[in-house]
N, CA and C of each residue as an Amber inpcrd file, in Angstrom:
protein
   477
   1.7020000  27.0340000 169.1920000   0.5480000  27.7390000 168.6770000
  -0.0360000  28.6090000 169.7770000  -0.5870000  29.7250000 169.3640000
  -1.2160000  30.6100000 170.3390000  -2.5380000  30.0320000 170.8210000
  -3.3210000  29.4840000 169.9130000  -4.6030000  28.8820000 170.2740000
  -4.5440000  27.3990000 169.9150000  -4.9400000  26.5550000 170.8350000
  -5.0530000  25.1380000 170.5520000  -3.7800000  24.3310000 170.6930000
  -2.6580000  24.9730000 170.9670000  -1.4190000  24.2330000 171.1600000
  -1.3740000  23.6050000 172.5420000  -0.4630000  22.6900000 172.7240000
  -0.3050000  22.0450000 174.0270000   0.1980000  23.0700000 175.0390000
  -0.3180000  22.9700000 176.2570000   0.0930000  23.8820000 177.3220000
   0.9090000  23.1210000 178.3520000   1.9440000  23.7630000 178.8420000
   2.7820000  23.2150000 179.8990000   2.7290000  24.1820000 181.0720000
   2.7650000  23.6400000 182.2800000   2.6540000  24.4680000 183.4780000
   3.8390000  24.2300000 184.3980000   4.2740000  25.2770000 185.0410000
   5.3350000  25.1980000 186.0430000   4.9050000  26.0670000 187.2140000
   4.8060000  25.4840000 188.3950000   4.4320000  26.2340000 189.5830000
   5.6460000  27.0030000 190.0850000   5.4460000  28.2800000 190.3190000
   6.5280000  29.1580000 190.7620000   6.0020000  30.1350000 191.8040000
   6.9130000  30.8830000 192.3870000   6.5500000  31.9620000 193.2970000
   6.7520000  33.2860000 192.5870000   5.7340000  34.1390000 192.6270000
   5.8530000  35.5080000 192.1470000   6.1630000  36.3570000 193.3700000
   7.3670000  36.9120000 193.4150000   7.8140000  37.6460000 194.5970000
   7.3380000  39.0960000 194.5580000   7.3950000  39.7430000 195.7070000
   6.9230000  41.1170000 195.8280000   7.6830000  42.0760000 194.9130000
   8.9590000  41.7900000 194.6500000   9.7450000  42.6720000 193.7850000
   9.5320000  42.3790000 192.3070000   8.6460000  41.4270000 191.9950000
   8.3210000  41.1230000 190.6070000   9.1200000  39.9820000 190.0110000
  10.1310000  39.5020000 190.7060000  10.8840000  38.3660000 190.1880000
  10.1080000  37.0790000 190.4450000  10.4260000  36.0810000 189.6500000
   9.7720000  34.7820000 189.7780000  10.8430000  33.7590000 190.1320000
  10.5490000  32.9180000 191.1050000  11.4740000  31.8440000 191.4680000
  10.7240000  30.5190000 191.4300000  11.4900000  29.4260000 191.3600000
  10.8290000  28.1260000 191.4450000  10.4310000  27.8780000 192.9000000
   9.7590000  26.7800000 193.1620000   9.2280000  26.5550000 194.5080000
  10.3210000  26.3090000 195.5440000  11.5630000  26.1050000 195.0870000
  12.6870000  25.9510000 196.0070000  13.4310000  27.2610000 196.2380000
  12.9550000  28.3420000 195.6070000  13.5710000  29.6480000 195.7980000
  14.6400000  30.0140000 194.7920000  14.8950000  29.1440000 193.8050000
  15.9000000  29.4490000 192.7960000  15.3020000  30.3520000 191.7220000
  16.0390000  31.3980000 191.3270000  15.5150000  32.3590000 190.3590000
  15.5280000  31.8400000 188.9290000  16.3710000  30.8610000 188.6140000
  16.3650000  30.2890000 187.2700000  15.2360000  29.2640000 187.1870000
  14.2940000  29.5050000 186.2910000  13.1490000  28.6160000 186.1290000
  13.4900000  27.6010000 185.0410000  13.5260000  26.3370000 185.3830000
  13.8680000  25.2670000 184.4630000  12.5850000  24.7020000 183.8640000
  12.2750000  25.0970000 182.6290000  11.0290000  24.6610000 182.0070000
  11.1130000  23.2660000 181.3980000  12.3140000  22.7620000 181.1370000
  12.3730000  21.4260000 180.5440000  12.0270000  20.3430000 181.5570000
  11.8860000  20.6880000 182.8240000  11.4980000  19.7030000 183.8380000
  10.0160000  19.3480000 183.7600000   9.2500000  20.0580000 182.9490000
   7.8230000  19.7500000 182.8110000   7.5400000  18.9750000 181.5230000
   8.5810000  18.4420000 180.8920000   8.4090000  17.5950000 179.7220000
   8.2080000  18.3380000 178.4160000   8.6570000  19.5690000 178.3410000
   8.4950000  20.3450000 177.1130000   9.5070000  19.8960000 176.0660000
   9.0570000  19.6000000 174.8570000  10.0190000  19.3380000 173.7880000
  10.6270000  20.6590000 173.3090000  11.7450000  20.5630000 172.6050000
  12.3730000  21.7890000 172.0960000  11.4100000  22.5310000 171.1900000
  11.5420000  23.8470000 171.1660000  10.6870000  24.6490000 170.3110000
  10.5090000  26.0580000 170.8270000   9.6620000  26.7860000 170.1420000
   9.3440000  28.1630000 170.5130000   8.0010000  28.1770000 171.2240000
   7.9100000  28.9450000 172.3030000   6.7060000  28.9640000 173.1210000
   6.3270000  30.3810000 173.5230000   5.0240000  30.6070000 173.5820000
   4.5210000  31.8040000 174.2430000   4.6110000  31.5300000 175.7410000
   5.0520000  32.5060000 176.4990000   5.2080000  32.3310000 177.9400000
   4.1730000  33.2070000 178.6400000   3.4030000  32.5990000 179.5320000
   2.3700000  33.3340000 180.2730000   2.6590000  33.2490000 181.7640000
   2.2280000  34.2770000 182.4820000   2.2970000  34.2800000 183.9430000
   0.8730000  34.4210000 184.4470000   0.4710000  33.4720000 185.2690000
  -0.8530000  33.5060000 185.8980000  -0.6530000  33.6310000 187.4010000
  -1.5250000  34.3810000 188.0260000  -1.4730000  34.5740000 189.4800000
  -2.8830000  34.4460000 190.0200000  -3.0160000  34.0460000 191.2580000
  -4.3300000  33.7030000 191.8110000  -5.3330000  34.8400000 191.8290000
  -4.9130000  36.0890000 191.8600000  -5.8880000  37.1800000 191.8820000
  -5.4620000  38.3770000 191.0300000  -4.6410000  38.1180000 190.0280000
  -4.2220000  39.1430000 189.0730000  -4.6240000  38.6830000 187.6690000
  -4.7190000  39.6210000 186.7450000  -4.9690000  39.2540000 185.3540000
  -3.6960000  38.6600000 184.7600000  -3.8470000  37.6050000 183.9860000
  -2.7020000  36.9310000 183.3730000  -2.0600000  37.8120000 182.3160000
  -0.7640000  37.6050000 182.1050000  -0.0270000  38.2750000 181.0340000
   0.7050000  37.2130000 180.2280000   1.0180000  37.5440000 178.9670000
   1.6610000  36.5790000 178.0860000   2.5250000  37.3180000 177.0790000
   3.5950000  36.6810000 176.6480000   4.4500000  37.2840000 175.6290000
   3.6850000  37.3950000 174.3110000   3.9870000  38.4310000 173.5520000
   3.3080000  38.6240000 172.2660000   3.9270000  37.7680000 171.1690000
   5.1330000  37.2960000 171.3920000   5.8250000  36.4390000 170.4350000
   6.3780000  35.2190000 171.1640000   6.5430000  34.1150000 170.4350000
   7.1250000  32.9350000 171.0740000   8.6240000  33.1230000 171.3280000
   9.1130000  32.4460000 172.3530000  10.5250000  32.4760000 172.7100000
  11.0710000  31.0590000 172.7110000  12.3600000  30.9220000 172.3570000
  13.0280000  29.6290000 172.4340000  13.1840000  29.2930000 173.9080000
  12.6670000  28.1300000 174.2860000  12.6990000  27.7610000 175.6930000
  13.7020000  26.6520000 175.9670000  13.7820000  25.6630000 175.0750000
  14.5870000  24.4840000 175.3720000  15.0410000  23.8540000 174.0780000
  16.2030000  23.3480000 173.9370000  17.3490000  23.6590000 174.7810000
  17.9980000  24.9410000 174.2940000  18.6630000  25.5960000 175.1660000
  19.3560000  26.8290000 174.8060000  20.5830000  26.9490000 175.7090000
  21.7080000  27.3220000 175.1160000  22.9450000  27.4440000 175.8920000
  22.9860000  28.7330000 176.6970000  22.3770000  29.7710000 176.1680000
  22.3740000  31.0690000 176.8390000  20.9190000  31.4670000 177.0690000
  20.3140000  31.0090000 178.1720000  18.8810000  31.2570000 178.3760000
  18.5490000  32.7410000 178.4200000  17.4070000  33.0560000 177.8680000
  16.9530000  34.4400000 177.8070000  16.2000000  34.8020000 179.0840000
  16.4380000  36.0080000 179.5610000  15.7020000  36.5160000 180.7160000
  14.5350000  37.3300000 180.1850000  13.3280000  36.9610000 180.5850000
  12.1400000  37.6890000 180.1570000  11.7300000  38.6500000 181.2620000
  11.5550000  39.9030000 180.9050000  11.1540000  40.9260000 181.8720000
   9.6900000  41.2590000 181.6280000   8.8100000  40.6540000 182.4200000
   7.3770000  40.8660000 182.2540000   6.9290000  42.2320000 182.7620000
   7.8340000  43.0260000 183.3280000   7.4960000  44.4070000 183.6900000
   7.7120000  45.3330000 182.5050000   8.2190000  44.7890000 181.4180000
   8.4550000  45.5530000 180.2000000   7.3150000  45.2920000 179.2180000
   6.4450000  46.2670000 179.0030000   5.2760000  46.0350000 178.1520000
   5.6150000  45.7010000 176.7020000   6.8160000  46.0290000 176.2560000
   7.1790000  45.8040000 174.8560000   7.1100000  44.3350000 174.4560000
   7.3160000  43.4110000 175.3980000   7.3250000  41.9870000 175.0350000
   5.9680000  41.3210000 175.2200000   4.9850000  42.0570000 175.7390000
   3.7160000  41.4390000 176.1190000   2.6010000  41.6550000 175.1110000
   1.7240000  40.6860000 175.0340000   0.5040000  40.8020000 174.2530000
  -0.3210000  41.9400000 174.8490000  -0.6300000  42.9460000 174.0640000
  -1.3950000  44.0910000 174.5450000  -0.5510000  45.2430000 175.0520000
   0.7610000  45.0430000 175.1050000   1.7010000  46.0900000 175.5580000
   1.2590000  46.6920000 176.8960000   1.1240000  48.0240000 176.9770000
   0.7820000  48.6730000 178.2550000  -0.6430000  48.3670000 178.6960000
  -1.5110000  47.9280000 177.7920000  -2.8780000  47.5620000 178.1890000
  -2.9140000  46.2910000 179.0360000  -1.8420000  45.5100000 179.0110000
  -1.7930000  44.2570000 179.7670000  -1.2880000  44.4520000 181.1940000
  -0.7680000  45.6390000 181.4890000  -0.1460000  45.8990000 182.7880000
  -0.7080000  47.1600000 183.4190000  -0.2740000  47.4280000 184.6380000
  -0.6500000  48.6550000 185.3360000   0.6330000  49.4030000 185.6850000
   0.6500000  50.6960000 185.3820000   1.7880000  51.5310000 185.7730000
   1.7860000  51.6650000 187.2910000   2.9220000  51.3630000 187.9230000
   3.0020000  51.3830000 189.3800000   3.7460000  52.5980000 189.9170000
   4.8790000  52.9230000 189.3050000   5.6400000  54.0910000 189.7500000
   6.7010000  54.4270000 188.7190000   7.3220000  55.5990000 188.8980000
   8.4030000  56.0200000 188.0130000   9.7420000  55.7760000 188.6830000
  10.7020000  55.3810000 187.8560000  12.0810000  55.2530000 188.3260000
  12.7290000  56.6350000 188.2920000  13.9390000  56.7250000 188.8350000
  14.6610000  58.0020000 188.8260000  14.9270000  58.4990000 187.4160000
  15.0790000  57.5790000 186.4530000  15.3360000  57.9740000 185.0670000
  14.0430000  58.2530000 184.2920000  12.9210000  58.3340000 185.0110000
  11.5840000  58.6100000 184.4620000  10.9660000  57.4590000 183.6760000
  11.6340000  56.3040000 183.6240000  10.9730000  55.1410000 183.0340000
   9.9320000  54.6380000 184.0330000   8.9670000  53.8950000 183.5430000
   7.8430000  53.4690000 184.3790000   8.0060000  52.0040000 184.7700000
   7.7190000  51.7100000 186.0250000   7.6890000  50.3330000 186.5070000
   6.2510000  49.8410000 186.3740000   6.0800000  48.7190000 185.6710000
   4.7590000  48.1330000 185.4590000   4.6180000  46.8520000 186.2680000
   3.3790000  46.5010000 186.5840000   3.0920000  45.2540000 187.2800000
   1.8090000  44.6420000 186.7640000   1.5610000  43.4160000 187.1950000
   0.3230000  42.7400000 186.8220000  -0.8610000  43.4630000 187.4510000
  -2.0170000  43.3580000 186.8220000  -3.2280000  44.0460000 187.2760000
  -3.9360000  43.1740000 188.3040000  -4.0990000  43.7100000 189.5060000
  -4.6830000  42.9570000 190.6230000  -6.1920000  43.1410000 190.6880000
  -6.8690000  42.1230000 191.2510000  -8.2900000  42.2450000 191.5330000
  -9.1840000  41.1910000 190.9340000  -8.6250000  40.2640000 190.1560000
  -9.4360000  39.2120000 189.5270000  -9.5670000  38.0290000 190.4870000
 -10.3950000  38.1920000 191.4980000 -10.5270000  37.2300000 192.5940000
 -11.0070000  35.8640000 192.1150000 -11.9650000  35.8340000 191.2010000
 -12.5150000  34.5450000 190.7600000 -11.8080000  33.9840000 189.5260000
 -10.7480000  34.6340000 189.0880000  -9.8950000  34.1500000 187.9930000
 -10.6540000  33.9040000 186.6960000 -11.6550000  34.7490000 186.4110000
 -12.3870000  34.6050000 185.1510000 -11.8550000  35.5270000 184.0560000
 -10.7840000  36.2770000 184.3520000 -10.1720000  37.1420000 183.3500000
 -10.7800000  38.5200000 183.2550000 -11.7370000  38.8380000 184.1100000
 -12.4110000  40.1430000 184.1070000 -12.5000000  40.6310000 185.5480000
 -12.1550000  41.8810000 185.7700000 -12.3290000  42.4530000 187.1060000
 -13.6650000  43.1780000 187.1060000 -14.6210000  42.6100000 187.8470000
 -15.9830000  43.1300000 187.8070000 -16.6650000  42.9960000 189.1630000
 -17.9770000  43.1950000 189.1570000 -18.7660000  43.1850000 190.3870000
 -18.6320000  41.8740000 191.1650000 -18.5130000  40.7560000 190.4730000
 -18.3540000  39.4750000 191.1660000 -17.1150000  39.4870000 192.0600000
 -16.0430000  40.0970000 191.5760000 -14.8170000  40.1970000 192.3650000
 -15.0130000  41.1140000 193.5690000 -15.6520000  42.2710000 193.3500000
 -15.8710000  43.2210000 194.4510000 -16.7070000  42.5800000 195.5540000
 -17.7890000  41.8980000 195.1470000 -18.6870000  41.2920000 196.1320000
 -17.9900000  40.1990000 196.9410000 -17.1520000  39.4270000 196.2950000
 -16.4230000  38.3790000 197.0010000 -15.4740000  38.9770000 198.0360000
 -14.7820000  40.0400000 197.6560000 -13.8930000  40.7140000 198.6150000
 -14.7040000  41.2530000 199.7800000 -15.8320000  41.8800000 199.4890000
 -16.6700000  42.4450000 200.5480000 -17.1650000  41.3500000 201.4970000
 -17.5610000  40.2130000 200.9380000 -18.0630000  39.1080000 201.7630000
 -16.9930000  38.5460000 202.6980000 -15.7320000  38.6310000 202.3080000
 -14.6420000  38.0810000 203.1220000 -13.8520000  39.1520000 203.8800000
 -14.3570000  40.3810000 203.9170000 -13.6210000  41.4300000 204.6290000
 -13.4150000  41.0250000 206.0900000 -12.3080000  41.4230000 206.6210000
 -11.8670000  41.1230000 207.9920000 -11.4530000  39.6690000 208.1880000
 -11.4150000  38.8900000 207.1160000 -10.9050000  37.5180000 207.2030000
  -9.3860000  37.5930000 207.2760000  -8.7870000  36.7960000 208.1370000
  -7.3320000  36.7840000 208.2720000  -6.7790000  35.4620000 207.7670000
  -5.6940000  35.5420000 207.0170000  -5.0320000  34.3510000 206.4930000
  -4.6720000  34.5330000 205.0320000  -3.6350000  33.8620000 204.6090000
  -3.1190000  34.0200000 203.2470000  -3.7780000  33.0910000 202.2360000
  -4.7890000  32.3550000 202.6470000  -5.3310000  31.3150000 201.7730000
  -6.4240000  31.8020000 200.8340000  -6.9420000  32.9900000 201.0250000
  -8.0680000  33.4780000 200.2290000  -7.5870000  34.3530000 199.0690000
  -8.1570000  34.1570000 197.8740000  -7.7930000  35.0270000 196.7500000
  -8.2680000  36.4640000 196.9440000  -9.1810000  36.6880000 197.8700000
  -9.6690000  38.0470000 198.1370000  -8.6080000  38.9110000 198.8210000
  -7.5470000  38.3040000 199.3090000  -6.4310000  39.0500000 199.9080000
  -5.5620000  39.5990000 198.7780000  -6.0550000  40.6310000 198.1250000
  -5.4060000  41.2050000 196.9440000  -4.0060000  41.7170000 197.2660000
  -3.8520000  42.3580000 198.4060000  -2.5700000  42.9670000 198.7630000
  -1.6040000  41.9530000 199.3770000  -2.0560000  40.7130000 199.5550000
  -1.2210000  39.6000000 200.0150000  -0.5360000  39.8920000 201.3500000
  -1.2930000  40.5100000 202.2630000  -0.7320000  40.8280000 203.5780000
  -1.3680000  40.0090000 204.6980000  -2.2600000  39.0800000 204.3510000
  -2.8180000  38.1790000 205.3420000  -4.1340000  38.6080000 205.9570000
  -4.6650000  39.7530000 205.5690000  -5.9720000  40.1860000 206.0690000
  -6.7190000  40.8790000 204.9330000  -7.9950000  40.5800000 204.8280000
  -8.8190000  41.1610000 203.7620000  -9.5420000  42.3710000 204.3330000
  -9.2920000  43.5280000 203.7250000  -9.8870000  44.7780000 204.2020000
 -10.4700000  45.5460000 203.0190000 -11.0080000  46.7170000 203.3270000
 -11.5270000  47.5740000 202.2630000 -10.4100000  48.0400000 201.3310000
  -9.1710000  47.9960000 201.7870000  -8.0550000  48.3480000 200.8870000
  -7.9350000  47.3310000 199.7510000  -8.1950000  46.0640000 200.0510000
  -8.2120000  45.0450000 198.9940000  -9.3510000  45.3300000 198.0170000
 -10.4960000  45.6970000 198.5610000 -11.6510000  46.0650000 197.7380000
 -11.2820000  47.2300000 196.8190000 -10.6070000  48.2400000 197.3820000
 -10.2440000  49.4270000 196.6030000  -9.3230000  49.0860000 195.4370000
  -8.3830000  48.1770000 195.6530000  -7.4810000  47.7810000 194.5620000
  -8.2930000  47.1810000 193.4190000  -9.1840000  46.2680000 193.7470000
 -10.0180000  45.6450000 192.7250000 -10.9230000  46.6840000 192.0530000
 -11.5450000  47.5430000 192.8520000 -12.4390000  48.5780000 192.3260000
 -11.6950000  49.5070000 191.3650000 -10.4770000  49.8990000 191.7310000
  -9.7040000  50.8090000 190.8800000  -9.2820000  50.1640000 189.5650000
  -9.3310000  48.8470000 189.4930000  -9.0060000  48.1370000 188.2480000
 -10.2460000  47.5910000 187.5470000 -11.4200000  48.0360000 187.9650000
 -12.6770000  47.5290000 187.4100000 -12.7260000  47.7240000 185.8940000
 -13.3060000  46.7330000 185.2570000 -13.4460000  46.7840000 183.8040000
 -12.2320000  46.2800000 183.0460000 -11.1310000  46.0410000 183.7210000
  -9.9340000  45.5360000 183.0440000 -10.1240000  44.0460000 182.7530000
  -9.6070000  43.6110000 181.6300000  -9.7120000  42.2000000 181.2410000
  -8.3360000  41.6840000 180.8310000  -8.1530000  40.3890000 180.9640000
  -6.9030000  39.7990000 180.5040000  -6.9100000  39.7310000 178.9810000
  -5.7600000  39.8360000 178.3950000  -5.6330000  39.7150000 176.9480000
  -5.1230000  38.3310000 176.5540000  -4.9100000  37.4770000 177.5520000
  -4.4160000  36.1200000 177.3090000  -5.5790000  35.2450000 176.8570000
  -5.4400000  34.5910000 175.6860000  -6.5390000  33.7420000 175.2090000
  -6.7720000  32.5360000 176.1050000
């Protein structure tokens, strides 16, 4: 179910190139290890300082002989389509590369003044442990603030 159904979680790494791996670095994410019974599921990706994204339709997760690869950079499969993502750049064939929308520091699903103020309060802080490090480079600067500011007013479409 989209609303009110049981939720299952799997901790993974979201890599800089947009791929997701499990915590051991393997690119195949095994969802049946979290106790999911067979069935169709909406798949969501949450990140510590980005707006969440979710598939617009359920996918067969377990068991399946030929697992499906979900491309969350493709707006066609996502709830909200292009409104759920940010255009990042064009490929040589003129197709667009999309990514998750950065700047939701407090993880409330809205990029707003609370996020900007938190980034400003932690500017010049060094270390990867703070959600205010939007660019994930280990230091919080006005560039992190700018990323959040440029995405102001954006909200997650994930219920």
